[in-house]
mmCIF file of C-alpha atoms in Angstrom:
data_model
loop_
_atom_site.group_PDB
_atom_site.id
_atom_site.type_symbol
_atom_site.label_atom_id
_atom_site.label_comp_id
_atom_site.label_asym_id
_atom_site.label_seq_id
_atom_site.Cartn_x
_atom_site.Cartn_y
_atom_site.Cartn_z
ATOM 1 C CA UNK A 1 153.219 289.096 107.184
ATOM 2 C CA UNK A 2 153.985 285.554 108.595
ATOM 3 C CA UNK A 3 157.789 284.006 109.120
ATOM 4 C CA UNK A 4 158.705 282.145 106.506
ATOM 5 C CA UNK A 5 161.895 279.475 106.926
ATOM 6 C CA UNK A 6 164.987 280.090 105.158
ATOM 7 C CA UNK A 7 165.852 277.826 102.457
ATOM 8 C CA UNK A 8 169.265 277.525 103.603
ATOM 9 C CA UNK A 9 169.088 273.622 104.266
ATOM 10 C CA UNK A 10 170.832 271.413 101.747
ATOM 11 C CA UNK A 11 169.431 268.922 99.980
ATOM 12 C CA UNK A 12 169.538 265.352 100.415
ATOM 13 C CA UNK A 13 172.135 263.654 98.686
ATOM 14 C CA UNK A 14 170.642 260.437 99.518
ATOM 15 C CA UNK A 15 166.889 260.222 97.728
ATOM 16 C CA UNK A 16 164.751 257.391 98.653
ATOM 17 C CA UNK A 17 164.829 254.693 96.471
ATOM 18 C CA UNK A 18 161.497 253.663 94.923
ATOM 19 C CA UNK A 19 162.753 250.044 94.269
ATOM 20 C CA UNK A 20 162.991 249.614 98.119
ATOM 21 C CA UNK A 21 160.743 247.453 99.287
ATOM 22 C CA UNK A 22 161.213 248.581 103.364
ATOM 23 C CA UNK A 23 160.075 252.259 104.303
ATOM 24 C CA UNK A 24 162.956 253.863 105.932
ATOM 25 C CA UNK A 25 162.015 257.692 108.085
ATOM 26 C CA UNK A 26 165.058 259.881 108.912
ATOM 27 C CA UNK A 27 164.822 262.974 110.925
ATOM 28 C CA UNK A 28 167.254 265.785 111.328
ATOM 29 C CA UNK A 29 167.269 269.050 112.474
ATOM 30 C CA UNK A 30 168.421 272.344 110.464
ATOM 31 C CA UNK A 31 171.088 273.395 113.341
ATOM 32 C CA UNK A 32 173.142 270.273 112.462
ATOM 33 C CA UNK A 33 173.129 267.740 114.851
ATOM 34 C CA UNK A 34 174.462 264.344 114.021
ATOM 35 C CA UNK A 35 171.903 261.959 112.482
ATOM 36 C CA UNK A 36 170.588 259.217 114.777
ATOM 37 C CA UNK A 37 170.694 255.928 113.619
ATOM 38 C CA UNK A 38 168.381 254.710 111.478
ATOM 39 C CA UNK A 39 164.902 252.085 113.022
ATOM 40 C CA UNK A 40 164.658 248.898 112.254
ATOM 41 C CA UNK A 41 162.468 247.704 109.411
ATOM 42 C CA UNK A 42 159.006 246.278 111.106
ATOM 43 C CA UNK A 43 158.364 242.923 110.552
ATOM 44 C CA UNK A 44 155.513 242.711 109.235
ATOM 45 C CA UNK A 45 152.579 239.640 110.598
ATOM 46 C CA UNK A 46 152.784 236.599 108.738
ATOM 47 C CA UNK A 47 150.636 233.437 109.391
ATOM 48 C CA UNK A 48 152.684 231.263 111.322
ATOM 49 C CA UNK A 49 152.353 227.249 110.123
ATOM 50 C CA UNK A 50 150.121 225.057 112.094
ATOM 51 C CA UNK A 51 152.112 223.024 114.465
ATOM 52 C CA UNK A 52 152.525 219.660 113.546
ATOM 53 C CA UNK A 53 152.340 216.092 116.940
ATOM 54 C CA UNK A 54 155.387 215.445 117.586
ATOM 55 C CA UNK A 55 156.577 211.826 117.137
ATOM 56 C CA UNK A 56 157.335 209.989 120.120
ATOM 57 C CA UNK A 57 161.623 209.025 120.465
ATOM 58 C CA UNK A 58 162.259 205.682 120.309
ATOM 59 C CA UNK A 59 164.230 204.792 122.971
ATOM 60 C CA UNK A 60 166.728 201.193 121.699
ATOM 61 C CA UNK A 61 166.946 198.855 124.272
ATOM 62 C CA UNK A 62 170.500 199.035 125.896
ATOM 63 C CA UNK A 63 171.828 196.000 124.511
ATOM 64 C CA UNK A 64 171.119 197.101 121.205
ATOM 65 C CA UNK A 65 173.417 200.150 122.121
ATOM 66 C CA UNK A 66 176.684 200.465 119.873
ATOM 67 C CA UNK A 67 179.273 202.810 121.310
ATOM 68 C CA UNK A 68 181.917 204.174 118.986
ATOM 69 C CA UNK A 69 184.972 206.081 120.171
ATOM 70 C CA UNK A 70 188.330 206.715 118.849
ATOM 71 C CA UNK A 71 191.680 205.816 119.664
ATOM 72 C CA UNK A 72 192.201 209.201 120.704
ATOM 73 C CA UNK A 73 189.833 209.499 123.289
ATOM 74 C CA UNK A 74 191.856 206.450 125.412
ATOM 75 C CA UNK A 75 194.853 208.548 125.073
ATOM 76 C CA UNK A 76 193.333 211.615 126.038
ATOM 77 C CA UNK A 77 191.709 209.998 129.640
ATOM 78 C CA UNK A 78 193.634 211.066 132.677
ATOM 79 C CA UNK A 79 196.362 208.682 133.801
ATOM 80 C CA UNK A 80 196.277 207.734 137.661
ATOM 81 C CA UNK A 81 199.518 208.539 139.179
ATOM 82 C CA UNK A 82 201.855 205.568 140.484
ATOM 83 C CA UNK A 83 201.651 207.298 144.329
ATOM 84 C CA UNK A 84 197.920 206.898 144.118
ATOM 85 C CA UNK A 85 197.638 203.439 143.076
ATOM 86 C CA UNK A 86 200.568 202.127 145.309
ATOM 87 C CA UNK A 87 198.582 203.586 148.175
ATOM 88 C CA UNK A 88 195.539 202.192 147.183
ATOM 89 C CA UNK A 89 197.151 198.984 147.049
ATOM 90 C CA UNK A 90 198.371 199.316 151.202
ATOM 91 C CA UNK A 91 195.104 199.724 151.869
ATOM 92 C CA UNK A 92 193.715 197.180 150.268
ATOM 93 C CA UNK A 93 196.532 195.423 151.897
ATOM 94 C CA UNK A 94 195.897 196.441 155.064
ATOM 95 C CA UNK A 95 192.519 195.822 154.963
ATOM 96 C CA UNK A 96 193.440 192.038 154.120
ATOM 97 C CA UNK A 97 195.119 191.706 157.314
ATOM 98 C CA UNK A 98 192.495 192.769 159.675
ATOM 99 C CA UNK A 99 190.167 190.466 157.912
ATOM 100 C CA UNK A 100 192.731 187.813 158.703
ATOM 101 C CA UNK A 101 193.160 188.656 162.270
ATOM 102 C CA UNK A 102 189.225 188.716 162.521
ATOM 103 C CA UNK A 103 189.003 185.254 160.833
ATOM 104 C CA UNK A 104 191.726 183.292 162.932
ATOM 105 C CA UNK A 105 190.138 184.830 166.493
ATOM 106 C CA UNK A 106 187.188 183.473 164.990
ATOM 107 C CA UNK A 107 188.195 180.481 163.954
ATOM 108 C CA UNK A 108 190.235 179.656 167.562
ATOM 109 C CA UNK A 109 187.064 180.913 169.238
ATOM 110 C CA UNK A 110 185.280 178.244 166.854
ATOM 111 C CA UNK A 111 187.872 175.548 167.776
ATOM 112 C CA UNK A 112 187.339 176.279 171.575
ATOM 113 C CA UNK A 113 183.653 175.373 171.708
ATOM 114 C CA UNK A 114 183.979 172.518 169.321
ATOM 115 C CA UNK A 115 186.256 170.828 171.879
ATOM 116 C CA UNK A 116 184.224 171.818 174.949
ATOM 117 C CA UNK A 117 181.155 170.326 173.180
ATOM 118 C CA UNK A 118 183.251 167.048 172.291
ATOM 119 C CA UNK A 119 184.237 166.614 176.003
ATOM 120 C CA UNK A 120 180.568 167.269 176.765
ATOM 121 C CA UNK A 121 179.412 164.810 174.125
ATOM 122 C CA UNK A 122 181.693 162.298 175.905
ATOM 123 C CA UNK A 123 179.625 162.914 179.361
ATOM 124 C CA UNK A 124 176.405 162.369 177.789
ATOM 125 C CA UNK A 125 177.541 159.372 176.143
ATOM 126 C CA UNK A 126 179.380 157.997 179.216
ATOM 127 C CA UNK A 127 176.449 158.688 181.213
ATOM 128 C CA UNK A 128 173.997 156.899 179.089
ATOM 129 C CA UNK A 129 175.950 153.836 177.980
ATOM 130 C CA UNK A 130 178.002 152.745 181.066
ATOM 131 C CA UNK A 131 180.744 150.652 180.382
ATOM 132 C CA UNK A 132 180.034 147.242 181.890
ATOM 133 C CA UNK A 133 180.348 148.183 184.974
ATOM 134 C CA UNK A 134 183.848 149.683 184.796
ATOM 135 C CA UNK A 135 184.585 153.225 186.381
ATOM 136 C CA UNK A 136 185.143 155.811 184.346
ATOM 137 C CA UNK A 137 187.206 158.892 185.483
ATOM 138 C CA UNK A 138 186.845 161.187 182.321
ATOM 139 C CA UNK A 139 183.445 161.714 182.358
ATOM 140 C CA UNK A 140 183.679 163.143 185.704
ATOM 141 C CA UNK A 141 186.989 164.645 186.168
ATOM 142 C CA UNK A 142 188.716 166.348 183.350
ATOM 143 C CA UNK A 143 191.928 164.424 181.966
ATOM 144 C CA UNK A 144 194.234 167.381 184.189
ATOM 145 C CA UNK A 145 192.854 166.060 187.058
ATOM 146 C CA UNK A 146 192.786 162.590 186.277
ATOM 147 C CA UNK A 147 196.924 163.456 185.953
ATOM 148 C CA UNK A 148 197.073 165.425 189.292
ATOM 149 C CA UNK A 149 195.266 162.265 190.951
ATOM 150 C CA UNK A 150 197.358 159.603 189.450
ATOM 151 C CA UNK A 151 200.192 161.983 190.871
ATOM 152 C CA UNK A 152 199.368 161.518 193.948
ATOM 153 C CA UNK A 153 199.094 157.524 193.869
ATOM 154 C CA UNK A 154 203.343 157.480 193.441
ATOM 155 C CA UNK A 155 205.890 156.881 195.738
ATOM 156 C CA UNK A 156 207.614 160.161 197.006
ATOM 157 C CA UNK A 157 210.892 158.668 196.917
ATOM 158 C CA UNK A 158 211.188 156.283 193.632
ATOM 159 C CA UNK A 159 207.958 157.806 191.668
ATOM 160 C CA UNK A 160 206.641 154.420 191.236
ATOM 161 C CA UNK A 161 202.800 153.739 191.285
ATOM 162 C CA UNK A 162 201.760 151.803 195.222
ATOM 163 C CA UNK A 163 200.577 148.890 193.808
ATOM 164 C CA UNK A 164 200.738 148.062 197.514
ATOM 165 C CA UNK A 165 201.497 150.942 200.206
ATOM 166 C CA UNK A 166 202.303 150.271 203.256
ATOM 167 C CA UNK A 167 201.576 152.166 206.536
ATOM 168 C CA UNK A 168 204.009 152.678 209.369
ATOM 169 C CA UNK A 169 202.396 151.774 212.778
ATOM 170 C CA UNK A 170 203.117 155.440 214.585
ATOM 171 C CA UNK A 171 199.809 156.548 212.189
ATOM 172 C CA UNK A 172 197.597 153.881 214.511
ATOM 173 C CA UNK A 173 199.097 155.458 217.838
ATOM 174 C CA UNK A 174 198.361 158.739 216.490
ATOM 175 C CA UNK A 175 194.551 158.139 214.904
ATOM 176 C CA UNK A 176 193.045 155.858 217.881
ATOM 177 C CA UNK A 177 190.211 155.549 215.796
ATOM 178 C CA UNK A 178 191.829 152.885 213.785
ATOM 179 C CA UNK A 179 193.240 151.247 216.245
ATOM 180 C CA UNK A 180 191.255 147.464 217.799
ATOM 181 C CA UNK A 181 190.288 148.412 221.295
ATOM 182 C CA UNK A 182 192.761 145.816 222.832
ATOM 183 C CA UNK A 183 195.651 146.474 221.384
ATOM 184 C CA UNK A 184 194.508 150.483 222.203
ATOM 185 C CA UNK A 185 194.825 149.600 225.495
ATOM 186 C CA UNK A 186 198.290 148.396 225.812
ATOM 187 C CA UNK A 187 199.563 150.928 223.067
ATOM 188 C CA UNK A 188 202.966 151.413 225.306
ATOM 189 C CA UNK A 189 205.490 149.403 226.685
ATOM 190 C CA UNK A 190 204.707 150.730 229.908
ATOM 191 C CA UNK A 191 201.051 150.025 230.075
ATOM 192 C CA UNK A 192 202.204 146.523 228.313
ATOM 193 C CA UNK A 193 204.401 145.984 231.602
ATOM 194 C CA UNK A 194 201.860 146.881 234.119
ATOM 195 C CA UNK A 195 199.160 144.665 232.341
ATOM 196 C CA UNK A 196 201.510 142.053 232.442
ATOM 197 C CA UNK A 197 202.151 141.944 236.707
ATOM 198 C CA UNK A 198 198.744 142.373 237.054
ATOM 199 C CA UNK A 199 197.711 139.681 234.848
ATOM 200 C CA UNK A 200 200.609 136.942 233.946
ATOM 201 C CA UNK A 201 198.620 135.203 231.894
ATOM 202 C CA UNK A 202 198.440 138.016 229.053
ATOM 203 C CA UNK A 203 202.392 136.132 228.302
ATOM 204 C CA UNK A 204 200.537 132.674 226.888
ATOM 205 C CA UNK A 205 199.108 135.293 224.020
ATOM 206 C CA UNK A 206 201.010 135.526 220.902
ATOM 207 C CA UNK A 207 199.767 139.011 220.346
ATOM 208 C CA UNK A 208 201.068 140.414 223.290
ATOM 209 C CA UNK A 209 204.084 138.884 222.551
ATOM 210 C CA UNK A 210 203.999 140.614 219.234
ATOM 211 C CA UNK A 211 203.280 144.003 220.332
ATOM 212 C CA UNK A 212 205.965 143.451 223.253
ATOM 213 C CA UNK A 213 208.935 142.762 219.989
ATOM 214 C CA UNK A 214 206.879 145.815 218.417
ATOM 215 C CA UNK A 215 207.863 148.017 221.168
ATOM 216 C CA UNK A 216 211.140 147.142 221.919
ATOM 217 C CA UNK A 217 213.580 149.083 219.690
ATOM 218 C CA UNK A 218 215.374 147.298 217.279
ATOM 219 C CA UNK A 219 219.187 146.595 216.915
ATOM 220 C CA UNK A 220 219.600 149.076 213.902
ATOM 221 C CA UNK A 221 218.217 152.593 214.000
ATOM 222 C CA UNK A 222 215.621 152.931 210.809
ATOM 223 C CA UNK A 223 214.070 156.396 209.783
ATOM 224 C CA UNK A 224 211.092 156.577 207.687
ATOM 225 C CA UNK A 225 212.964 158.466 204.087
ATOM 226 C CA UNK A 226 209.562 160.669 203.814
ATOM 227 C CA UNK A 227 209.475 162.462 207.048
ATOM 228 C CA UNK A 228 212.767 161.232 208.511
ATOM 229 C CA UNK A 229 211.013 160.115 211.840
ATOM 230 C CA UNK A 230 212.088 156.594 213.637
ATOM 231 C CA UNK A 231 210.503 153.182 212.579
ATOM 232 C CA UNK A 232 210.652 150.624 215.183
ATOM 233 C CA UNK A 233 208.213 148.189 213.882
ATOM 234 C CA UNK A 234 207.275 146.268 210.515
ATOM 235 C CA UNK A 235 205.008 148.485 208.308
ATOM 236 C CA UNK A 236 201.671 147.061 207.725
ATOM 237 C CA UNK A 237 199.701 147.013 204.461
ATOM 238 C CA UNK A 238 197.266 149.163 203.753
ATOM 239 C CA UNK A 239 194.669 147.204 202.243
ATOM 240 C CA UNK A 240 192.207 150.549 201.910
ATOM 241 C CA UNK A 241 194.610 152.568 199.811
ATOM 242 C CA UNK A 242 195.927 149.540 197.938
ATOM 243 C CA UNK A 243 192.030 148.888 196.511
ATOM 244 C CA UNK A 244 191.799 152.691 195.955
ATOM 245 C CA UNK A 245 195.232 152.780 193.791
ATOM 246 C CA UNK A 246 194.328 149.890 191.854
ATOM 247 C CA UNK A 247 190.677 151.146 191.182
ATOM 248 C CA UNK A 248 191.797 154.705 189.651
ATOM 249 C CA UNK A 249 194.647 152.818 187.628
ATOM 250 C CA UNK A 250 191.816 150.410 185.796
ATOM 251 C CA UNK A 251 189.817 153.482 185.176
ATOM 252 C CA UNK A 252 192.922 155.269 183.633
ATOM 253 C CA UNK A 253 193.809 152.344 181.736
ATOM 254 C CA UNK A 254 195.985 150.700 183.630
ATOM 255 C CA UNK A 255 196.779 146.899 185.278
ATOM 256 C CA UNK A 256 198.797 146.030 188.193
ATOM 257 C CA UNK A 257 201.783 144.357 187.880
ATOM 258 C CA UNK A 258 201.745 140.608 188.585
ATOM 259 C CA UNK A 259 204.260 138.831 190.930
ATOM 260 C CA UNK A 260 206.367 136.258 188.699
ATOM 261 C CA UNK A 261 206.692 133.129 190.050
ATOM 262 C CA UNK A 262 210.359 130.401 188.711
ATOM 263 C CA UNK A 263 209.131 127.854 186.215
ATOM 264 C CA UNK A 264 209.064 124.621 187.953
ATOM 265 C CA UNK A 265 208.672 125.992 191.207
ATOM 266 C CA UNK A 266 205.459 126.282 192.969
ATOM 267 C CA UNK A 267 203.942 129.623 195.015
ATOM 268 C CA UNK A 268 204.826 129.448 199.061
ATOM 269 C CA UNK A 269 201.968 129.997 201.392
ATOM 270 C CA UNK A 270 203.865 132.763 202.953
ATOM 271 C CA UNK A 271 204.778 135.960 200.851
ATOM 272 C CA UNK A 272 207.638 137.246 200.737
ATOM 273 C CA UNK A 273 207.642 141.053 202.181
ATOM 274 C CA UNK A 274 210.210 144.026 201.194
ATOM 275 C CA UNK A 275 210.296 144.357 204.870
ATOM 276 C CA UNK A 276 212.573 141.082 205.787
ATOM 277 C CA UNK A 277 215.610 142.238 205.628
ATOM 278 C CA UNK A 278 214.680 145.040 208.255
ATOM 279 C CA UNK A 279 212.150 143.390 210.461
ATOM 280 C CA UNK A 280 212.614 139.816 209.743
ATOM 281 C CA UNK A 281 209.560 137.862 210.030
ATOM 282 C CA UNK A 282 208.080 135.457 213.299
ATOM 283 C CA UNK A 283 207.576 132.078 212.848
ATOM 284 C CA UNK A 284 203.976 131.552 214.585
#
């Protein structure tokens, strides 16, 4: 005869519901285990809707763009620190003054060509217009040595311009090549004296004469204030420098002094030298 199961399960206090509209399966076993939880209802297969074009977004031009925000929104933006904005503000600063810097070297370098092409724009023009003849020292020398020439034009002692230097006569004995071959030749009192015996007619010449008062030495003793050496004679113009002195000074923008003459009293034929009082002049 077959085993049967015992009846000794309980029954279900739970029925199923016939109102339910879900299925629901349970399974247990008769040693009792804890019931597993219950599946999910299905789903069952509906016919999904047929999926409409989507539109396209308008997009509003962005001036056309309103933004609205709250009061609250201002108050709830971070606030920058006073440390960070005061060091912002150095280097802003900062940056300021190299820009400055930059812009004055600049500018000085600016200024430094402008002039140099002003003193060459003076050249060109000097050289293409001349100026009646004149000479004109600036466009060939700069102005500094236009200065360090006129400089050298002045007396040592009284730093007055030589309107008309004078030459002491040791500079003749010394350069030969200056000097007239004649009076070369009897340069010294004793080749004067042995000219002389060997030809006594040399005494009816006023120049020998002259160079014989030359020689001798005079009563007072005379040194030259420059180089402190002996003058025994009458310095002699020097008509070579005296042109030369009075050239650069027109060309600088100067004029030689003129000689006043007395009213009512007319110019001598013989000028008067600064060297009579020394060396006092020989009737001829």
């Amino acid at each position: 005869m077959p085993a049967t199961r015992s009846s000794s399960s309980q029954p279900r206090s739970h029925p199923f519901t016939a109102s339910s509209p879900h299925t629901y399966i349970s399974l247990s076993s008769s040693d009792g285990d804890s019931p597993r939880a219950p599946l999910k209802p299905m789903r069952q297969n509906r016919p999904q809707p047929a999926l409409r074009p989507k539109k396209a977004v308008f997009i509003p031009p962005p001036e056309e763009v309103i933004e609205i925000s709250s009061d609250d929104e201002e108050y709830n933006r971070p606030v920058t620190s006073q440390a960070t904005m005061v060091a912002d503000f150095r280097r802003q600063i900062n940056k300021l003054r190299e820009e400055s810097v930059k812009h004055k070297r600049d500018f000085d370098r600016a200024s430094k060509q402008l002039k140099e092409l002003k003193e060459e724009n003076q050249v060109l023009q000097a050289l293409r217009k001349p100026n009646n003849g004149q000479i004109l020292l600036v466009p060939f020398f700069s102005l500094q040595d236009v200065e360090e020439l006129s400089e050298q034009l002045d007396c040592e002692i009284c730093s007055s311009r030589m309107w008309t230097p004078y030459m002491y006569a040791k500079f003749l004995t010394e350069h030969p090549e200056n000097v007239p071959q004649p009076l070369h030749r009897t340069a010294t009192l004793n080749e004067l004296t042995t000219a002389i015996t060997q030809n006594p007619q040399l005494v009816l010449h006023q120049g020998v004469v002259d160079m014989i008062i030359q020689l001798l030495p005079p009563g007072p003793k005379y040194t030259c204030p420059a180089c402190r050496e002996p003058v025994r004679s009458r310095p002699t113009e020097a008509f070579s420098l005296k042109a030369l002195v009075r050239t650069i000074a027109a060309a600088a923008g100067e004029s030689s002094p003129k000689k006043s003459t007395l009213p009512g009293r007319k110019a001598t034929g013989v000028a008067s030298s600064p060297w009579d009082g020394f060396f006092p002049s020989r009737a001829t």
